């Protein structure tokens, strides 16, 4: 497969601070990135309004849906025809189509990845969208997302070198800049759901109406001739509890009004996505049409390799010029060099096997040994074989110019010389809790959360080896399941031995239930980072995403844990403000210390990669904490005073150590530790195991003077960041 143009006008003309779409794609695939709302929002909104079609922004979405569907079917017919019957040409076009679709296809559905947040985790409409996203990523199975299906397609075609993680696609110069435009803007919007939810859902509706990307029908299985590969359609159910494509449309439509998505902005997102999809599909079609000419791919290869090749050919003449001079010219126009090369003794037109360019020069003792990849050689051979032989009467015309229609880079700069807004610094635990109810991290919140987590973990590490209640000193050779059963039996013994202990009074029970509300109403927040599209379907992450999905009721409000807990509180006569509101954190019934652990959950959940071992340990501690003991005692106390026991009952079952969350948590740790051993060795595995242990203990770290000192040492040992923070040592209010 040939290389697309390595340099484009868009790359070289970007103003300082502007972000080309290839770079934007790379940034927006980072689940831990800082996304400055002000500059991103302004630049992206300008781009959406520039490309949209005004007629479509005033039309009814249900009327636009059949238009998009009909257009997509017409496009698929065109792409089926362009592939042709020649196996060699079909294979070339197949690879080009697969790569052109890759930036969008490997992240297919990722625009919904941050629609839910701790602040709306009990909203029925947000939960319905979470269920759609869960289907997109193939919840309950690793590598079962639609994106994974496209990676498998690329791998089968031998084109997956840059496909995992998706951010590496930005480094693949076989993919044109134009192919990053639509997915880059979609992914950027997905990181700012508070600013772009209407546009995200409008674009989602458009893509669901279009179905499979039209160029994918030109993809063939190289080992099966021109047999069509059927890609999964946008909206196709790949996971548990999914919906058919028609009902998925209705689900998104039904969520618009409850989520406050204005019809005009939804229509703008729909119109922009359709315009971008049409333009991209048109360009890919033209690209495939031109790529039927072998000279087109050969010209691209010369452009891509000209800069490096020019260094080595100053002394080699060809048609009155040095090859270096020809190659320098090739960076802009390879037509002349192609003609000169075709007429040289390096090439035997129509016979690549007899051409020095692809035999003698590249042999082990040749001056160009290993200069060309197998894919490069296939491009060169195809071009040589297409050249007219002497007396054939055929004439090889110049290669067609490449197709470029990627817009100018999106402007992500503040106006004038103002610095990007840092965002508010939390002034205490309550303000931190409130600010962390939403997904995006401002620079100020990133500093705060990073320091808070490091300080908290410093406490958790203090004296860990002397704590009999923590995890084993080394990862067990037979995995964690036997240890898990031991802990479960210990919980049972503790429960049995405490049966005669006095239960809390009614008032004490109500107060403890209230003080747990800031924690319990964000159930699963430590796992929020695993709604990132790639992590949600990864080998160790799919366990964690499925746990998060379960905590929020699998998209069903009646099973949503925060809502169930509010029902328990209501039965006690306690009505709390919405969790994401300022009124909630200012509610006088909460103690300040009741926000300390929740802020840790909200903070560490932002770093699913940086603190992955710690999150794995914390998740295991959390899921195991009440099973077989604490939940049974809580059930007894709640029942004694006539309160609902549903919350503790459901946790004691779904967190079970055989097939429930505790088992999943142990399996996720085991899967991670096994992968570390395989990829990084025994020393890295031992180090990461200590981090898992620290994460496990971080659910209930020591809080004495020595532990606080350990937290401060942890902060001094780590990288310091500018900006004053209020006691960022993870011991706020303790």
XYZ file of C-alpha atoms in Angstrom:
734
model
C 0.000 0.000 0.000
C 1.425 3.346 -0.988
C 1.989 6.335 1.216
C -0.238 9.362 1.076
C 1.292 12.792 0.736
C 3.642 13.328 3.647
C 3.422 17.099 3.633
C 0.426 19.252 2.871
C -0.154 22.982 2.621
C -2.232 22.791 5.780
C 0.721 21.507 7.796
C 3.043 24.319 6.782
C 0.661 27.287 6.873
C -0.766 26.874 10.365
C -0.440 29.975 12.459
C 1.187 29.670 15.850
C -1.355 28.128 18.178
C -3.539 26.715 15.405
C -3.974 22.961 15.425
C -4.016 20.895 12.251
C -6.603 18.132 12.341
C -4.024 15.358 12.465
C -2.607 16.956 15.624
C -6.051 17.683 17.001
C -6.941 14.013 16.586
C -3.815 13.023 18.505
C -4.635 15.376 21.380
C -8.295 14.477 21.549
C -7.604 10.750 21.900
C -5.786 11.387 25.196
C -8.175 10.513 28.059
C -6.083 12.533 30.528
C -5.501 15.654 28.452
C -6.298 19.188 29.525
C -8.873 20.681 27.194
C -9.034 24.472 27.570
C -12.734 25.061 27.142
C -12.596 28.678 25.998
C -10.211 28.369 23.060
C -11.327 24.912 21.920
C -14.989 25.845 22.046
C -14.548 29.038 20.081
C -12.466 27.453 17.330
C -14.634 24.360 16.977
C -17.887 26.283 17.016
C -16.584 28.586 14.299
C -15.658 25.579 12.177
C -19.053 23.922 12.648
C -20.892 27.051 11.599
C -18.581 27.578 8.642
C -19.231 24.163 7.142
C -22.891 23.634 8.013
C -25.615 24.148 5.429
C -28.160 26.720 6.622
C -31.059 24.971 4.886
C -30.442 21.860 6.971
C -30.253 23.688 10.302
C -33.881 24.734 9.981
C -35.191 21.419 8.701
C -36.800 18.730 10.828
C -34.308 15.988 11.717
C -36.803 13.261 10.917
C -37.157 14.749 7.441
C -33.375 14.861 6.973
C -32.878 11.265 8.067
C -34.143 9.601 4.846
C -32.110 12.074 2.775
C -28.912 11.049 4.550
C -29.786 7.360 4.305
C -30.508 7.643 0.579
C -27.304 9.591 -0.029
C -25.275 6.946 1.834
C -26.796 4.126 -0.215
C -25.973 5.973 -3.442
C -22.413 6.468 -2.238
C -22.029 2.801 -1.427
C -23.128 1.917 -4.940
C -20.494 4.254 -6.346
C -17.741 2.740 -4.219
C -18.755 -0.789 -5.155
C -18.383 0.169 -8.791
C -15.046 1.959 -8.393
C -13.361 -1.131 -7.036
C -13.606 -2.955 -10.347
C -12.924 -6.597 -11.153
C -9.140 -6.567 -11.503
C -7.753 -8.265 -8.382
C -4.534 -6.248 -8.353
C -6.278 -2.899 -8.619
C -8.987 -3.992 -6.171
C -6.337 -4.856 -3.573
C -4.710 -1.431 -3.955
C -8.009 0.418 -3.675
C -9.086 -1.795 -0.783
C -6.064 -0.795 1.278
C -6.497 2.887 0.476
C -10.159 2.794 1.477
C -9.447 0.957 4.733
C -6.802 3.500 5.729
C -8.932 6.489 4.719
C -11.708 5.244 6.992
C -9.392 4.356 9.881
C -9.366 7.626 11.909
C -13.156 7.610 12.178
C -13.737 3.857 12.127
C -11.336 2.941 14.940
C -13.079 5.511 17.186
C -16.589 4.792 15.886
C -18.954 5.907 18.645
C -16.291 7.575 20.807
C -18.091 10.909 20.631
C -20.401 9.631 23.414
C -17.540 8.664 25.749
C -17.908 11.592 28.174
C -21.649 12.197 27.938
C -22.061 10.815 31.464
C -20.222 12.338 34.406
C -20.540 12.119 38.188
C -22.836 15.120 38.093
C -25.437 13.546 35.774
C -24.940 9.862 36.595
C -28.520 9.642 37.868
C -30.118 11.429 34.895
C -32.290 8.996 32.879
C -31.398 10.597 29.538
C -27.670 10.505 30.254
C -28.070 6.870 31.281
C -29.830 6.051 28.011
C -26.897 7.517 26.083
C -24.480 5.565 28.272
C -26.322 2.382 27.232
C -25.791 3.298 23.572
C -22.107 3.880 24.225
C -21.869 0.551 26.072
C -23.246 -1.164 22.991
C -20.747 0.735 20.817
C -17.791 -0.608 22.807
C -19.180 -4.135 23.137
C -19.587 -4.050 26.907
C -18.668 -7.258 28.774
C -16.187 -8.360 26.081
C -12.639 -7.225 25.346
C -11.831 -5.904 21.875
C -15.491 -6.073 20.897
C -16.038 -2.449 19.880
C -16.740 -1.356 16.325
C -13.323 0.281 16.421
C -11.760 -3.062 17.295
C -13.487 -4.573 14.271
C -11.788 -2.041 12.005
C -8.419 -2.656 13.639
C -8.914 -6.366 12.903
C -9.696 -5.487 9.281
C -6.504 -3.418 9.024
C -4.510 -6.181 10.659
C -5.798 -8.752 8.176
C -4.779 -6.460 5.334
C -1.313 -5.908 6.828
C -2.014 -2.208 7.458
C -2.329 -2.064 11.254
C 1.175 -0.856 12.154
C -0.169 2.416 13.568
C -3.685 1.379 14.550
C -3.217 0.774 18.306
C -3.543 2.996 20.199
C -5.665 5.193 17.973
C -3.508 8.235 18.686
C -0.738 6.586 16.630
C -2.870 6.903 13.512
C -1.849 10.548 13.441
C 1.688 9.314 12.708
C 0.606 7.187 9.745
C 1.488 9.194 6.648
C -0.368 6.760 4.442
C -3.489 8.478 5.771
C -4.263 11.895 4.313
C -4.876 14.949 6.501
C -8.429 15.214 5.162
C -9.263 11.840 6.740
C -8.707 13.274 10.225
C -11.025 16.266 9.915
C -14.395 14.749 10.858
C -13.166 12.399 13.618
C -10.813 15.030 15.090
C -13.574 17.579 15.557
C -15.958 14.913 16.880
C -13.397 13.711 19.415
C -12.552 17.264 20.460
C -16.243 17.920 21.096
C -16.477 14.661 23.058
C -13.922 16.052 25.536
C -16.107 19.132 26.092
C -19.598 17.666 26.511
C -20.821 20.583 28.621
C -20.124 22.901 25.694
C -21.077 20.662 22.775
C -23.656 18.093 23.837
C -26.319 19.317 21.343
C -23.826 19.254 18.469
C -22.497 15.843 19.533
C -25.976 14.348 19.509
C -26.826 16.029 16.208
C -23.705 14.554 14.612
C -24.508 11.185 16.181
C -27.960 11.208 14.595
C -26.461 12.011 11.202
C -23.897 9.216 11.400
C -26.499 6.723 12.583
C -28.688 7.674 9.642
C -25.768 7.174 7.235
C -24.800 3.733 8.549
C -21.547 2.085 7.401
C -18.979 4.475 5.972
C -19.473 4.307 2.180
C -15.788 3.750 1.260
C -15.717 0.569 3.336
C -17.619 -1.309 0.652
C -14.491 -0.950 -1.495
C -12.520 -2.927 1.085
C -11.776 -6.470 0.007
C -10.178 -9.454 1.646
C -6.765 -9.769 0.016
C -6.833 -13.543 0.438
C -10.277 -13.862 -1.084
C -10.098 -11.760 -4.200
C -12.688 -8.987 -4.307
C -15.093 -10.414 -1.740
C -16.739 -7.576 0.120
C -16.024 -7.234 3.828
C -19.116 -6.148 5.739
C -18.118 -3.607 8.398
C -20.334 -3.036 11.422
C -22.795 -0.215 10.885
C -22.981 2.813 13.110
C -25.723 1.943 15.548
C -25.415 -1.825 15.119
C -25.732 -3.665 18.415
C -22.378 -5.186 19.348
C -22.873 -5.571 23.078
C -25.206 -6.455 25.885
C -28.641 -4.835 26.138
C -28.217 -3.043 22.815
C -30.851 -1.521 20.580
C -31.494 -1.866 16.872
C -30.512 1.021 14.603
C -34.062 2.377 14.398
C -34.613 2.399 18.129
C -31.184 3.937 18.639
C -32.289 6.910 16.550
C -35.395 7.231 18.699
C -33.347 6.922 21.876
C -31.108 9.831 20.952
C -34.078 11.899 19.744
C -35.886 11.299 23.044
C -32.885 12.504 25.038
C -32.557 15.891 23.352
C -35.225 17.853 25.211
C -34.613 16.383 28.705
C -30.905 17.184 28.389
C -31.666 20.754 27.334
C -30.315 20.372 23.801
C -31.705 23.220 21.729
C -33.038 22.168 18.352
C -30.985 24.738 16.429
C -27.661 23.535 17.825
C -28.617 19.882 17.352
C -29.458 20.673 13.736
C -26.141 22.505 13.354
C -24.288 19.400 14.525
C -26.319 17.236 12.147
C -25.761 19.569 9.203
C -22.044 19.933 9.893
C -21.546 16.157 10.146
C -23.402 15.522 6.903
C -21.492 18.227 5.047
C -18.184 16.875 6.375
C -19.165 13.307 5.545
C -20.184 14.221 1.981
C -17.012 16.172 1.316
C -14.802 13.445 2.739
C -16.598 10.667 0.856
C -16.338 12.617 -2.395
C -12.610 13.128 -1.919
C -11.961 9.496 -1.053
C -13.919 8.433 -4.143
C -11.865 10.738 -6.335
C -8.715 9.437 -4.682
C -9.659 5.837 -5.472
C -10.557 6.720 -9.054
C -7.159 8.315 -9.582
C -5.357 5.503 -7.761
C -6.425 3.135 -10.524
C -3.540 4.725 -12.421
C -0.339 3.169 -10.986
C 1.480 6.448 -11.616
C -0.715 8.125 -8.987
C 0.570 5.896 -6.182
C 4.123 6.094 -7.552
C 3.963 9.894 -7.457
C 2.774 9.763 -3.854
C 5.617 7.453 -2.923
C 8.131 9.836 -4.452
C 6.684 12.785 -2.570
C 6.779 10.850 0.691
C 10.376 9.607 0.295
C 11.916 12.487 -1.647
C 13.302 14.417 1.297
C 15.296 11.530 2.747
C 16.345 10.233 -0.669
C 17.742 13.574 -1.791
C 20.477 13.316 0.852
C 22.131 10.311 -0.791
C 21.988 11.007 -4.541
C 24.087 14.119 -5.159
C 26.566 12.227 -7.350
C 24.134 10.168 -9.408
C 23.077 11.791 -12.719
C 19.818 11.135 -14.530
C 18.711 12.935 -17.714
C 21.154 15.794 -17.237
C 20.461 16.408 -13.525
C 21.458 14.759 -10.289
C 18.897 12.448 -8.770
C 19.035 14.627 -5.649
C 17.867 17.603 -7.711
C 15.060 15.507 -9.163
C 14.029 14.317 -5.710
C 14.045 17.847 -4.322
C 11.637 18.802 -7.092
C 9.532 15.701 -6.335
C 8.448 17.123 -3.006
C 6.205 19.438 -4.997
C 5.890 17.892 -8.473
C 7.192 14.377 -9.296
C 5.984 14.404 -12.915
C 9.363 15.209 -14.456
C 11.255 12.627 -12.447
C 8.702 9.926 -13.253
C 9.199 10.544 -16.982
C 12.970 10.564 -16.623
C 12.940 7.430 -14.497
C 10.672 5.595 -16.945
C 13.097 6.404 -19.778
C 16.227 5.405 -17.800
C 18.103 2.103 -17.766
C 16.831 1.547 -14.206
C 13.416 0.638 -15.540
C 12.308 -1.845 -18.177
C 8.786 -0.678 -19.104
C 6.170 -3.357 -18.690
C 8.587 -5.755 -16.984
C 9.294 -5.059 -13.338
C 11.080 -8.398 -12.892
C 13.719 -7.245 -15.357
C 14.140 -3.740 -13.936
C 17.262 -2.869 -11.926
C 15.250 -0.507 -9.724
C 13.467 -3.402 -8.019
C 15.994 -6.224 -8.282
C 19.747 -5.559 -8.459
C 19.679 -2.266 -6.542
C 17.777 -3.684 -3.588
C 19.603 -6.994 -3.202
C 21.643 -7.642 -0.079
C 24.792 -6.166 -1.639
C 22.934 -3.473 -3.546
C 23.184 0.255 -2.720
C 19.453 0.410 -1.878
C 19.150 -2.721 0.284
C 16.141 -2.411 2.620
C 15.423 1.147 1.463
C 11.974 0.159 0.216
C 9.351 -1.658 2.261
C 7.423 -4.539 0.673
C 4.506 -2.144 0.224
C 6.784 0.379 -1.503
C 8.108 -2.297 -3.824
C 4.566 -3.335 -4.711
C 3.812 0.260 -5.732
C 6.984 0.510 -7.832
C 6.419 -2.841 -9.521
C 2.823 -1.982 -10.367
C 3.943 1.301 -11.914
C 6.700 -0.320 -13.991
C 4.365 -3.059 -15.217
C 1.883 -0.397 -16.329
C 4.410 1.471 -18.465
C 3.957 0.984 -22.232
C 6.448 -1.320 -23.847
C 8.300 -0.275 -26.989
C 6.022 -0.353 -30.014
C 2.858 -0.940 -27.993
C 1.406 2.368 -29.066
C 0.283 3.157 -25.507
C 1.238 6.413 -23.879
C 1.686 6.900 -20.153
C 0.276 10.256 -19.128
C 1.387 12.285 -16.119
C 0.014 11.247 -12.719
C -3.067 13.031 -11.487
C -2.466 15.498 -8.647
C -3.418 14.326 -5.136
C -6.816 15.154 -3.708
C -6.618 17.876 -1.035
C -9.657 19.469 0.559
C -8.851 19.517 4.257
C -9.785 22.945 5.657
C -7.362 25.245 7.374
C -6.353 24.225 10.907
C -8.853 25.026 13.620
C -7.878 28.124 15.594
C -7.424 27.204 19.248
C -5.860 30.427 20.441
C -7.106 33.002 22.930
C -7.861 36.410 21.478
C -4.969 38.816 21.560
C -2.189 37.917 23.952
C -4.320 36.706 26.864
C -3.299 33.437 28.419
C -5.699 30.537 28.427
C -8.042 30.615 31.384
C -6.636 28.520 34.204
C -10.077 27.849 35.606
C -10.988 28.230 39.280
C -8.777 26.717 41.945
C -10.718 24.700 44.530
C -10.676 26.572 47.822
C -11.779 23.663 49.989
C -13.066 20.107 49.702
C -16.609 21.203 48.951
C -15.620 23.415 46.031
C -13.323 20.678 44.702
C -16.188 18.179 44.875
C -18.443 20.544 42.962
C -15.910 21.444 40.271
C -15.093 17.780 39.669
C -18.689 16.831 38.913
C -17.987 17.588 35.242
C -15.537 15.889 32.917
C -13.112 18.461 31.469
C -9.969 19.283 33.438
C -8.798 22.873 33.473
C -5.096 23.485 34.135
C -5.956 24.463 37.717
C -8.028 21.338 38.315
C -5.330 19.154 36.815
C -2.774 20.486 39.271
C -5.189 20.095 42.153
C -6.274 16.540 41.330
C -2.769 15.343 40.560
C -1.445 16.662 43.860
C -4.442 15.436 45.819
C -4.041 11.907 44.467
C -0.279 11.824 45.050
C -0.693 13.032 48.606
C -3.465 10.551 49.303
C -1.390 7.684 47.925
C 1.555 8.827 50.018
C -0.612 8.238 53.074
C -1.712 4.857 51.740
C 1.893 3.703 51.299
C 2.849 4.666 54.845
C 3.358 1.534 56.942
C 1.740 -0.689 54.327
C 3.926 -3.715 55.001
C 2.882 -3.759 58.640
C -0.840 -3.758 57.845
C -2.278 -7.302 58.064
C -5.441 -6.219 56.263
C -3.810 -5.272 52.999
C -2.899 -7.373 49.957
C -0.081 -9.963 49.830
C 3.485 -8.666 49.563
C 3.866 -10.345 46.145
C 1.357 -11.107 43.433
C 0.231 -14.725 44.022
C 1.459 -17.146 41.386
C -2.037 -18.603 41.110
C -3.732 -15.202 40.843
C -6.023 -13.410 43.259
C -9.068 -15.664 43.215
C -7.882 -17.887 46.141
C -6.936 -14.790 48.173
C -10.326 -13.284 47.325
C -12.127 -16.302 48.788
C -9.986 -16.053 51.924
C -11.057 -12.431 52.379
C -14.687 -13.338 51.815
C -14.516 -15.979 54.537
C -12.808 -13.491 56.862
C -15.675 -11.065 56.313
C -18.097 -13.824 57.223
C -16.203 -14.620 60.434
C -16.146 -10.944 61.385
C -19.880 -10.744 60.734
C -20.646 -13.775 62.831
C -18.494 -12.535 65.697
C -20.187 -9.130 65.670
C -23.786 -10.338 65.694
C -24.135 -9.567 69.399
C -22.617 -6.100 69.093
C -25.141 -3.301 69.557
C -26.530 -1.765 66.382
C -26.428 1.997 65.869
C -29.386 4.006 67.093
C -31.899 5.274 64.563
C -30.394 8.763 64.616
C -26.868 7.390 64.295
C -27.928 5.277 61.331
C -29.549 8.241 59.583
C -26.519 10.448 60.203
C -24.051 7.853 58.896
C -26.239 7.340 55.821
C -26.291 11.094 55.213
C -22.527 11.455 55.654
C -21.982 8.712 53.087
C -24.154 10.506 50.512
C -21.344 12.584 48.896
C -19.510 9.292 48.349
C -22.363 7.011 47.391
C -24.083 9.444 45.036
C -20.972 9.326 42.833
C -20.789 5.521 42.929
C -18.250 4.319 40.394
C -16.523 7.703 40.047
C -13.097 6.118 40.505
C -13.768 4.285 37.220
C -15.078 7.215 35.175
C -11.871 7.311 33.135
C -12.685 3.898 31.709
C -15.515 5.297 29.654
C -12.713 6.343 27.327
C -13.504 4.470 24.119
C -10.288 2.499 23.797
C -9.925 1.722 27.493
C -13.530 0.528 27.721
C -12.797 -2.340 25.351
C -9.202 -3.100 26.333
C -8.078 -6.383 27.902
C -8.017 -5.030 31.455
C -10.286 -2.025 31.002
C -13.419 -3.836 29.861
C -13.867 -5.297 33.366
C -13.700 -1.789 34.795
C -16.052 -0.229 32.281
C -18.572 -3.003 32.825
C -18.364 -2.387 36.575
C -18.963 1.339 36.014
C -21.888 0.522 33.732
C -23.348 -1.734 36.420
C -22.951 0.909 39.133
C -25.080 3.243 37.037
C -27.723 0.584 36.424
C -26.787 -0.479 32.879
C -28.563 2.604 31.610
C -31.790 1.798 33.522
C -32.826 4.439 36.053
C -34.535 1.865 38.274
C -31.217 0.052 38.760
C -29.069 3.168 39.130
C -27.200 3.062 42.439
C -27.207 6.821 43.148
C -30.977 6.913 42.559
C -31.520 3.883 44.790
C -29.503 5.589 47.528
C -31.617 8.720 47.224
C -34.653 6.521 47.749
C -33.109 5.227 50.985
C -32.490 8.802 52.108
C -36.015 9.810 51.181
C -37.311 6.989 53.364
C -35.368 8.588 56.224
C -36.943 11.959 55.509
C -33.819 13.420 53.878
C -34.169 15.200 50.534
C -30.857 16.376 49.115
C -30.258 18.912 46.316
C -28.937 17.624 42.952
C -25.438 16.229 43.350
C -23.859 18.569 40.788
C -25.333 21.741 42.312
C -23.638 24.252 44.581
C -26.570 23.751 46.951
C -25.505 20.139 47.480
C -21.974 20.917 48.676
C -23.232 23.837 50.769
C -25.862 21.715 52.502
C -25.263 22.151 56.215
C -25.995 18.547 57.133
C -22.669 17.341 55.698
C -19.452 17.268 57.684
C -16.431 18.635 55.872
C -14.612 15.323 56.208
C -17.414 13.569 54.328
C -15.960 15.040 51.118
C -12.364 13.838 51.583
C -12.696 10.324 50.125
C -15.178 11.409 47.420
C -12.708 14.040 46.172
C -10.074 11.292 45.976
C -12.445 9.150 43.910
C -13.280 12.065 41.641
C -9.589 12.926 41.251
C -8.050 9.512 40.676
C -10.829 8.671 38.219
C -9.380 11.323 35.903
C -6.164 9.345 35.437
C -6.995 5.885 34.104
C -3.515 5.584 32.594
C -1.215 7.440 34.987
C -2.653 5.734 38.062
C -3.894 2.534 36.459
C -2.297 0.137 39.004
C -3.663 2.209 41.884
C -7.144 2.343 40.355
C -7.097 -1.426 39.918
C -6.244 -1.874 43.594
C -8.788 0.707 44.740
C -11.475 -0.930 42.641
C -10.794 -4.303 44.227
C -10.890 -2.799 47.720
C -14.130 -0.995 47.001
C -15.934 -3.965 45.489
C -14.790 -6.360 48.203
C -15.240 -4.027 51.163
C -18.801 -4.881 52.170
C -19.388 -8.309 50.637
C -20.260 -10.992 53.156
C -19.952 -8.707 56.167
C -20.536 -4.961 56.129
C -23.545 -5.128 53.829
C -25.153 -7.813 55.980
C -24.732 -5.718 59.118
C -26.107 -2.659 57.326
C -29.080 -4.758 56.152
C -29.837 -5.730 59.755
C -29.673 -2.129 60.968
C -31.809 -0.731 58.149
C -34.418 -3.439 58.550
C -34.611 -2.868 62.313
C -35.810 0.712 61.785
C -38.007 -0.024 58.780
C -35.797 1.519 56.115
C -35.240 0.098 52.642
C -32.428 -2.441 52.429
C -32.348 -2.526 48.627
C -29.108 -0.573 48.261
C -27.032 -2.892 50.477
C -28.799 -5.997 49.216
C -28.069 -5.279 45.574
C -24.425 -4.571 46.364
C -24.013 -7.763 48.355
C -25.173 -9.714 45.290
C -23.585 -7.881 42.357
C -20.266 -7.512 44.212
C -20.050 -11.256 44.939
C -16.700 -13.035 44.789
C -17.733 -15.698 42.248
C -19.201 -13.862 39.269
C -19.691 -10.301 40.521
C -17.734 -7.089 40.756
C -15.241 -8.431 43.305
C -14.398 -11.295 40.966
C -14.133 -8.924 37.997
C -11.868 -6.629 40.019
C -9.545 -9.502 40.915
C -9.518 -10.703 37.312
C -8.705 -7.195 36.080
C -5.696 -7.064 38.407
C -4.554 -10.508 37.294
C -4.920 -9.604 33.623
C -2.913 -6.433 34.147
C -0.140 -8.125 36.123
C 0.190 -10.866 33.534
C 0.453 -8.275 30.750
C 3.131 -6.319 32.650
C 5.198 -9.460 33.095
C 4.940 -10.239 29.398
C 5.677 -6.752 28.079
C 7.932 -5.153 30.707
C 9.469 -7.942 32.770
C 9.641 -9.085 36.376
C 11.073 -5.880 37.865
C 8.258 -3.772 36.402
C 5.720 -6.333 37.555
C 7.036 -6.209 41.127
C 6.962 -2.400 41.115
C 3.452 -2.235 39.719
C 2.226 -4.792 42.233
C 3.280 -2.448 45.030
C 1.269 0.282 43.341
C -1.759 -2.032 43.179
C -1.343 -2.705 46.912
C -1.159 1.024 47.570
C -4.337 1.572 45.585
C -6.080 -1.160 47.577
C -5.115 0.495 50.859
C -6.082 3.946 49.567
C -9.749 3.190 50.249
C -8.957 3.637 53.933
C -5.447 5.051 54.390
C -3.954 5.977 57.764
C -4.445 9.592 58.755
C -2.127 10.199 61.711
C 0.708 12.687 61.894
C 3.249 10.283 60.384
C 0.923 9.486 57.486
C 0.432 13.193 56.806
C 4.174 13.652 56.768
C 4.441 10.778 54.264
C 1.889 12.558 52.062
C 3.949 15.735 52.087
C 7.087 13.774 51.230
C 5.260 12.172 48.299
C 4.422 15.607 46.947
C 7.971 16.883 47.336
C 9.311 13.799 45.560
C 6.989 14.272 42.602
C 7.021 16.983 39.903
C 5.971 20.355 41.264
C 3.437 22.418 39.392
C 2.906 26.155 39.615
C -0.099 27.572 41.403
C -1.094 27.689 45.032
C -3.337 24.900 46.278
C -5.098 24.455 49.568
C -3.312 21.670 51.443
C -2.896 19.357 48.447
C -1.783 16.473 50.650
C -4.837 14.254 50.505
C -5.698 14.829 54.156
C -8.265 17.614 53.791
C -10.649 17.723 56.677
C -9.157 14.638 58.323
